GROMACS .gro file of N, CA and C in nm:
model
  219
    1UNK      N    1   0.239  -0.976  -1.254
    1UNK     CA    2   0.131  -0.897  -1.252
    1UNK      C    3   0.204  -0.800  -1.112
    2UNK      N    4   0.332  -0.783  -1.093
    2UNK     CA    5   0.392  -0.701  -1.015
    2UNK      C    6   0.433  -0.560  -1.062
    3UNK      N    7   0.455  -0.576  -1.189
    3UNK     CA    8   0.468  -0.460  -1.284
    3UNK      C    9   0.349  -0.396  -1.248
    4UNK      N   10   0.247  -0.414  -1.251
    4UNK     CA   11   0.109  -0.361  -1.300
    4UNK      C   12   0.118  -0.308  -1.154
    5UNK      N   13   0.163  -0.372  -1.037
    5UNK     CA   14   0.130  -0.322  -0.915
    5UNK      C   15   0.226  -0.201  -0.902
    6UNK      N   16   0.346  -0.211  -0.924
    6UNK     CA   17   0.410  -0.067  -0.953
    6UNK      C   18   0.387   0.017  -0.985
    7UNK      N   19   0.332  -0.008  -1.124
    7UNK     CA   20   0.318   0.092  -1.226
    7UNK      C   21   0.170   0.175  -1.163
    8UNK      N   22   0.091   0.099  -1.100
    8UNK     CA   23  -0.049   0.182  -1.076
    8UNK      C   24   0.011   0.260  -0.909
    9UNK      N   25   0.078   0.220  -0.849
    9UNK     CA   26   0.152   0.294  -0.715
    9UNK      C   27   0.211   0.422  -0.732
   10UNK      N   28   0.278   0.391  -0.858
   10UNK     CA   29   0.374   0.514  -0.919
   10UNK      C   30   0.283   0.610  -0.975
   11UNK      N   31   0.168   0.558  -1.065
   11UNK     CA   32   0.059   0.658  -1.076
   11UNK      C   33  -0.040   0.720  -0.956
   12UNK      N   34  -0.051   0.636  -0.860
   12UNK     CA   35  -0.110   0.734  -0.790
   12UNK      C   36  -0.026   0.816  -0.707
   13UNK      N   37   0.096   0.786  -0.690
   13UNK     CA   38   0.170   0.854  -0.615
   13UNK      C   39   0.214   0.968  -0.702
   14UNK      N   40   0.178   1.009  -0.818
   14UNK     CA   41   0.211   1.134  -0.904
   14UNK      C   42   0.070   1.211  -0.888
   15UNK      N   43  -0.020   1.102  -0.890
   15UNK     CA   44  -0.180   1.187  -0.837
   15UNK      C   45  -0.139   1.250  -0.706
   16UNK      N   46  -0.110   1.175  -0.598
   16UNK     CA   47  -0.120   1.242  -0.485
   16UNK      C   48   0.009   1.388  -0.494
   17UNK      N   49   0.097   1.389  -0.564
   17UNK     CA   50   0.188   1.511  -0.537
   17UNK      C   51   0.127   1.590  -0.579
   18UNK      N   52   0.034   1.588  -0.700
   18UNK     CA   53  -0.072   1.682  -0.786
   18UNK      C   54  -0.169   1.769  -0.648
   19UNK      N   55  -0.207   1.720  -0.592
   19UNK     CA   56  -0.359   1.751  -0.512
   19UNK      C   57  -0.316   1.885  -0.448
   20UNK      N   58  -0.423   1.944  -0.419
   20UNK     CA   59  -0.358   2.064  -0.384
   20UNK      C   60  -0.353   2.118  -0.222
   21UNK      N   61  -0.381   1.982  -0.117
   21UNK     CA   62  -0.340   1.996   0.006
   21UNK      C   63  -0.276   1.856   0.060
   22UNK      N   64  -0.224   1.841   0.184
   22UNK     CA   65  -0.159   1.718   0.233
   22UNK      C   66  -0.277   1.624   0.240
   23UNK      N   67  -0.390   1.675   0.306
   23UNK     CA   68  -0.481   1.563   0.333
   23UNK      C   69  -0.570   1.480   0.227
   24UNK      N   70  -0.582   1.583   0.099
   24UNK     CA   71  -0.616   1.510  -0.015
   24UNK      C   72  -0.557   1.426  -0.106
   25UNK      N   73  -0.404   1.463  -0.063
   25UNK     CA   74  -0.298   1.395  -0.148
   25UNK      C   75  -0.292   1.217  -0.053
   26UNK      N   76  -0.301   1.256   0.056
   26UNK     CA   77  -0.288   1.172   0.163
   26UNK      C   78  -0.386   1.038   0.166
   27UNK      N   79  -0.545   1.131   0.112
   27UNK     CA   80  -0.632   1.040   0.091
   27UNK      C   81  -0.658   0.939  -0.045
   28UNK      N   82  -0.598   1.061  -0.155
   28UNK     CA   83  -0.571   0.992  -0.288
   28UNK      C   84  -0.485   0.881  -0.320
   29UNK      N   85  -0.399   0.878  -0.220
   29UNK     CA   86  -0.227   0.748  -0.241
   29UNK      C   87  -0.292   0.629  -0.166
   30UNK      N   88  -0.406   0.662  -0.010
   30UNK     CA   89  -0.468   0.537   0.026
   30UNK      C   90  -0.578   0.495  -0.051
   31UNK      N   91  -0.670   0.588  -0.062
   31UNK     CA   92  -0.805   0.517  -0.147
   31UNK      C   93  -0.783   0.486  -0.287
   32UNK      N   94  -0.679   0.580  -0.365
   32UNK     CA   95  -0.670   0.514  -0.536
   32UNK      C   96  -0.576   0.404  -0.543
   33UNK      N   97  -0.489   0.432  -0.470
   33UNK     CA   98  -0.342   0.350  -0.443
   33UNK      C   99  -0.358   0.231  -0.365
   34UNK      N  100  -0.346   0.250  -0.247
   34UNK     CA  101  -0.291   0.178  -0.119
   34UNK      C  102  -0.418   0.064  -0.084
   35UNK      N  103  -0.533   0.125  -0.092
   35UNK     CA  104  -0.639  -0.011  -0.084
   35UNK      C  105  -0.657  -0.065  -0.187
   36UNK      N  106  -0.669  -0.033  -0.329
   36UNK     CA  107  -0.715  -0.100  -0.431
   36UNK      C  108  -0.565  -0.232  -0.467
   37UNK      N  109  -0.465  -0.195  -0.389
   37UNK     CA  110  -0.358  -0.267  -0.466
   37UNK      C  111  -0.375  -0.358  -0.375
   38UNK      N  112  -0.386  -0.346  -0.222
   38UNK     CA  113  -0.382  -0.438  -0.137
   38UNK      C  114  -0.517  -0.536  -0.175
   39UNK      N  115  -0.649  -0.483  -0.220
   39UNK     CA  116  -0.739  -0.582  -0.265
   39UNK      C  117  -0.705  -0.643  -0.350
   40UNK      N  118  -0.643  -0.630  -0.502
   40UNK     CA  119  -0.592  -0.685  -0.608
   40UNK      C  120  -0.507  -0.806  -0.559
   41UNK      N  121  -0.403  -0.762  -0.483
   41UNK     CA  122  -0.286  -0.870  -0.442
   41UNK      C  123  -0.389  -0.944  -0.325
   42UNK      N  124  -0.443  -0.956  -0.263
   42UNK     CA  125  -0.527  -1.053  -0.199
   42UNK      C  126  -0.586  -1.122  -0.298
   43UNK      N  127  -0.693  -1.087  -0.354
   43UNK     CA  128  -0.760  -1.137  -0.469
   43UNK      C  129  -0.700  -1.252  -0.534
   44UNK      N  130  -0.603  -1.183  -0.600
   44UNK     CA  131  -0.500  -1.281  -0.687
   44UNK      C  132  -0.409  -1.389  -0.573
   45UNK      N  133  -0.370  -1.310  -0.476
   45UNK     CA  134  -0.272  -1.429  -0.406
   45UNK      C  135  -0.362  -1.546  -0.358
   46UNK      N  136  -0.510  -1.577  -0.342
   46UNK     CA  137  -0.553  -1.676  -0.269
   46UNK      C  138  -0.531  -1.829  -0.327
   47UNK      N  139  -0.538  -1.836  -0.428
   47UNK     CA  140  -0.482  -1.981  -0.493
   47UNK      C  141  -0.363  -1.972  -0.444
   48UNK      N  142  -0.268  -1.881  -0.423
   48UNK     CA  143  -0.096  -1.952  -0.367
   48UNK      C  144  -0.168  -1.978  -0.184
   49UNK      N  145  -0.198  -1.895  -0.131
   49UNK     CA  146  -0.246  -1.903   0.014
   49UNK      C  147  -0.316  -2.093   0.036
   50UNK      N  148  -0.378  -2.100  -0.078
   50UNK     CA  149  -0.464  -2.240  -0.059
   50UNK      C  150  -0.383  -2.368  -0.096
   51UNK      N  151  -0.311  -2.328  -0.191
   51UNK     CA  152  -0.204  -2.415  -0.217
   51UNK      C  153  -0.091  -2.444  -0.148
   52UNK      N  154  -0.059  -2.357  -0.051
   52UNK     CA  155   0.066  -2.341   0.060
   52UNK      C  156  -0.039  -2.438   0.167
   53UNK      N  157  -0.138  -2.383   0.218
   53UNK     CA  158  -0.225  -2.458   0.315
   53UNK      C  159  -0.235  -2.602   0.313
   54UNK      N  160  -0.259  -2.654   0.172
   54UNK     CA  161  -0.285  -2.764   0.105
   54UNK      C  162  -0.144  -2.874   0.104
   55UNK      N  163  -0.025  -2.782   0.071
   55UNK     CA  164   0.083  -2.875   0.079
   55UNK      C  165   0.157  -2.908   0.245
   56UNK      N  166   0.166  -3.063   0.257
   56UNK     CA  167   0.253  -3.073   0.390
   56UNK      C  168   0.374  -3.017   0.397
   57UNK      N  169   0.429  -3.022   0.532
   57UNK     CA  170   0.575  -2.947   0.545
   57UNK      C  171   0.630  -3.024   0.531
   58UNK      N  172   0.730  -3.000   0.405
   58UNK     CA  173   0.839  -3.116   0.395
   58UNK      C  174   0.947  -3.143   0.511
   59UNK      N  175   1.002  -3.256   0.527
   59UNK     CA  176   1.112  -3.256   0.653
   59UNK      C  177   1.217  -3.284   0.540
   60UNK      N  178   1.364  -3.241   0.614
   60UNK     CA  179   1.456  -3.241   0.532
   60UNK      C  180   1.509  -3.385   0.581
   61UNK      N  181   1.650  -3.458   0.535
   61UNK     CA  182   1.657  -3.534   0.627
   61UNK      C  183   1.773  -3.561   0.755
   62UNK      N  184   1.800  -3.410   0.736
   62UNK     CA  185   1.889  -3.331   0.850
   62UNK      C  186   1.809  -3.329   0.956
   63UNK      N  187   1.704  -3.261   0.933
   63UNK     CA  188   1.572  -3.248   1.016
   63UNK      C  189   1.508  -3.361   1.108
   64UNK      N  190   1.490  -3.490   1.012
   64UNK     CA  191   1.432  -3.572   1.070
   64UNK      C  192   1.531  -3.691   1.163
   65UNK      N  193   1.670  -3.654   1.136
   65UNK     CA  194   1.770  -3.730   1.214
   65UNK      C  195   1.810  -3.650   1.328
   66UNK      N  196   1.771  -3.519   1.364
   66UNK     CA  197   1.786  -3.427   1.438
   66UNK      C  198   1.708  -3.466   1.545
   67UNK      N  199   1.558  -3.493   1.536
   67UNK     CA  200   1.415  -3.500   1.606
   67UNK      C  201   1.437  -3.604   1.649
   68UNK      N  202   1.509  -3.686   1.599
   68UNK     CA  203   1.540  -3.845   1.670
   68UNK      C  204   1.629  -3.879   1.771
   69UNK      N  205   1.735  -3.771   1.736
   69UNK     CA  206   1.834  -3.783   1.828
   69UNK      C  207   1.833  -3.680   1.955
   70UNK      N  208   1.727  -3.607   1.992
   70UNK     CA  209   1.683  -3.523   2.092
   70UNK      C  210   1.651  -3.607   2.198
   71UNK      N  211   1.698  -3.614   2.371
   71UNK     CA  212   1.648  -3.679   2.447
   71UNK      C  213   1.520  -3.603   2.471
   72UNK      N  214   1.421  -3.743   2.531
   72UNK     CA  215   1.316  -3.664   2.605
   72UNK      C  216   1.203  -3.687   2.487
   73UNK      N  217   1.222  -3.716   2.368
   73UNK     CA  218   1.146  -3.750   2.231
   73UNK      C  219   1.123  -3.833   2.252
   0.00000   0.00000   0.00000
Protein backbone atom coordinates (compact mmCIF):
# COMPACT_ATOMS: atom_id res chain seq x y z
CA UNK A 1 0.00 0.00 0.00
CA UNK A 2 2.90 2.35 0.63
CA UNK A 3 3.92 2.28 -3.01
CA UNK A 4 0.43 3.51 -3.96
CA UNK A 5 0.72 6.38 -1.48
CA UNK A 6 4.16 7.34 -2.80
CA UNK A 7 2.94 7.25 -6.40
CA UNK A 8 -0.15 9.31 -5.58
CA UNK A 9 1.90 11.95 -3.78
CA UNK A 10 4.33 12.05 -6.71
CA UNK A 11 1.48 12.71 -9.12
CA UNK A 12 -0.06 15.41 -6.94
CA UNK A 13 3.30 17.15 -6.47
CA UNK A 14 3.70 17.25 -10.24
CA UNK A 15 0.14 18.57 -10.58
CA UNK A 16 0.88 21.26 -8.00
CA UNK A 17 4.05 22.30 -9.83
CA UNK A 18 2.11 22.91 -13.05
CA UNK A 19 -0.42 25.26 -11.43
CA UNK A 20 -0.30 28.91 -12.49
CA UNK A 21 0.00 30.39 -9.00
CA UNK A 22 1.58 29.35 -5.73
CA UNK A 23 -1.75 29.43 -3.91
CA UNK A 24 -3.35 27.12 -6.46
CA UNK A 25 -0.34 24.78 -6.22
CA UNK A 26 -0.51 24.60 -2.44
CA UNK A 27 -4.27 24.02 -2.49
CA UNK A 28 -3.87 21.32 -5.13
CA UNK A 29 -1.21 19.59 -3.06
CA UNK A 30 -3.26 19.78 0.14
CA UNK A 31 -6.70 18.86 -1.23
CA UNK A 32 -5.66 16.35 -3.90
CA UNK A 33 -2.59 14.93 -2.18
CA UNK A 34 -2.24 15.24 1.57
CA UNK A 35 -5.84 15.04 2.79
CA UNK A 36 -6.83 11.98 0.69
CA UNK A 37 -3.57 10.25 1.63
CA UNK A 38 -4.11 10.84 5.34
CA UNK A 39 -7.71 9.62 5.04
CA UNK A 40 -6.61 6.48 3.19
CA UNK A 41 -3.92 5.64 5.74
CA UNK A 42 -6.31 6.31 8.63
CA UNK A 43 -9.06 4.11 7.17
CA UNK A 44 -6.80 1.20 6.26
CA UNK A 45 -4.75 1.51 9.45
CA UNK A 46 -7.77 1.04 11.72
CA UNK A 47 -7.40 -2.71 12.04
CA UNK A 48 -3.75 -2.36 13.02
CA UNK A 49 -4.66 0.26 15.64
CA UNK A 50 -7.37 -1.98 17.10
CA UNK A 51 -5.01 -4.97 17.12
CA UNK A 52 -2.35 -2.94 18.95
CA UNK A 53 -4.86 -1.83 21.59
CA UNK A 54 -6.07 -5.39 22.19
CA UNK A 55 -2.61 -6.89 22.64
CA UNK A 56 -1.39 -6.81 26.24
CA UNK A 57 1.96 -5.26 26.83
CA UNK A 58 4.55 -7.97 26.75
CA UNK A 59 7.07 -7.96 29.56
CA UNK A 60 10.58 -9.15 28.96
CA UNK A 61 12.24 -11.20 31.71
CA UNK A 62 14.79 -8.43 32.24
CA UNK A 63 12.06 -5.84 32.86
CA UNK A 64 10.12 -8.03 35.29
CA UNK A 65 13.28 -8.79 37.33
CA UNK A 66 14.30 -5.15 37.40
CA UNK A 67 10.86 -4.13 38.67
CA UNK A 68 11.09 -6.60 41.54
CA UNK A 69 14.49 -5.32 42.66
CA UNK A 70 13.48 -1.65 42.90
CA UNK A 71 13.01 -0.44 46.47
CA UNK A 72 9.64 1.00 47.34
CA UNK A 73 7.59 -1.39 45.20
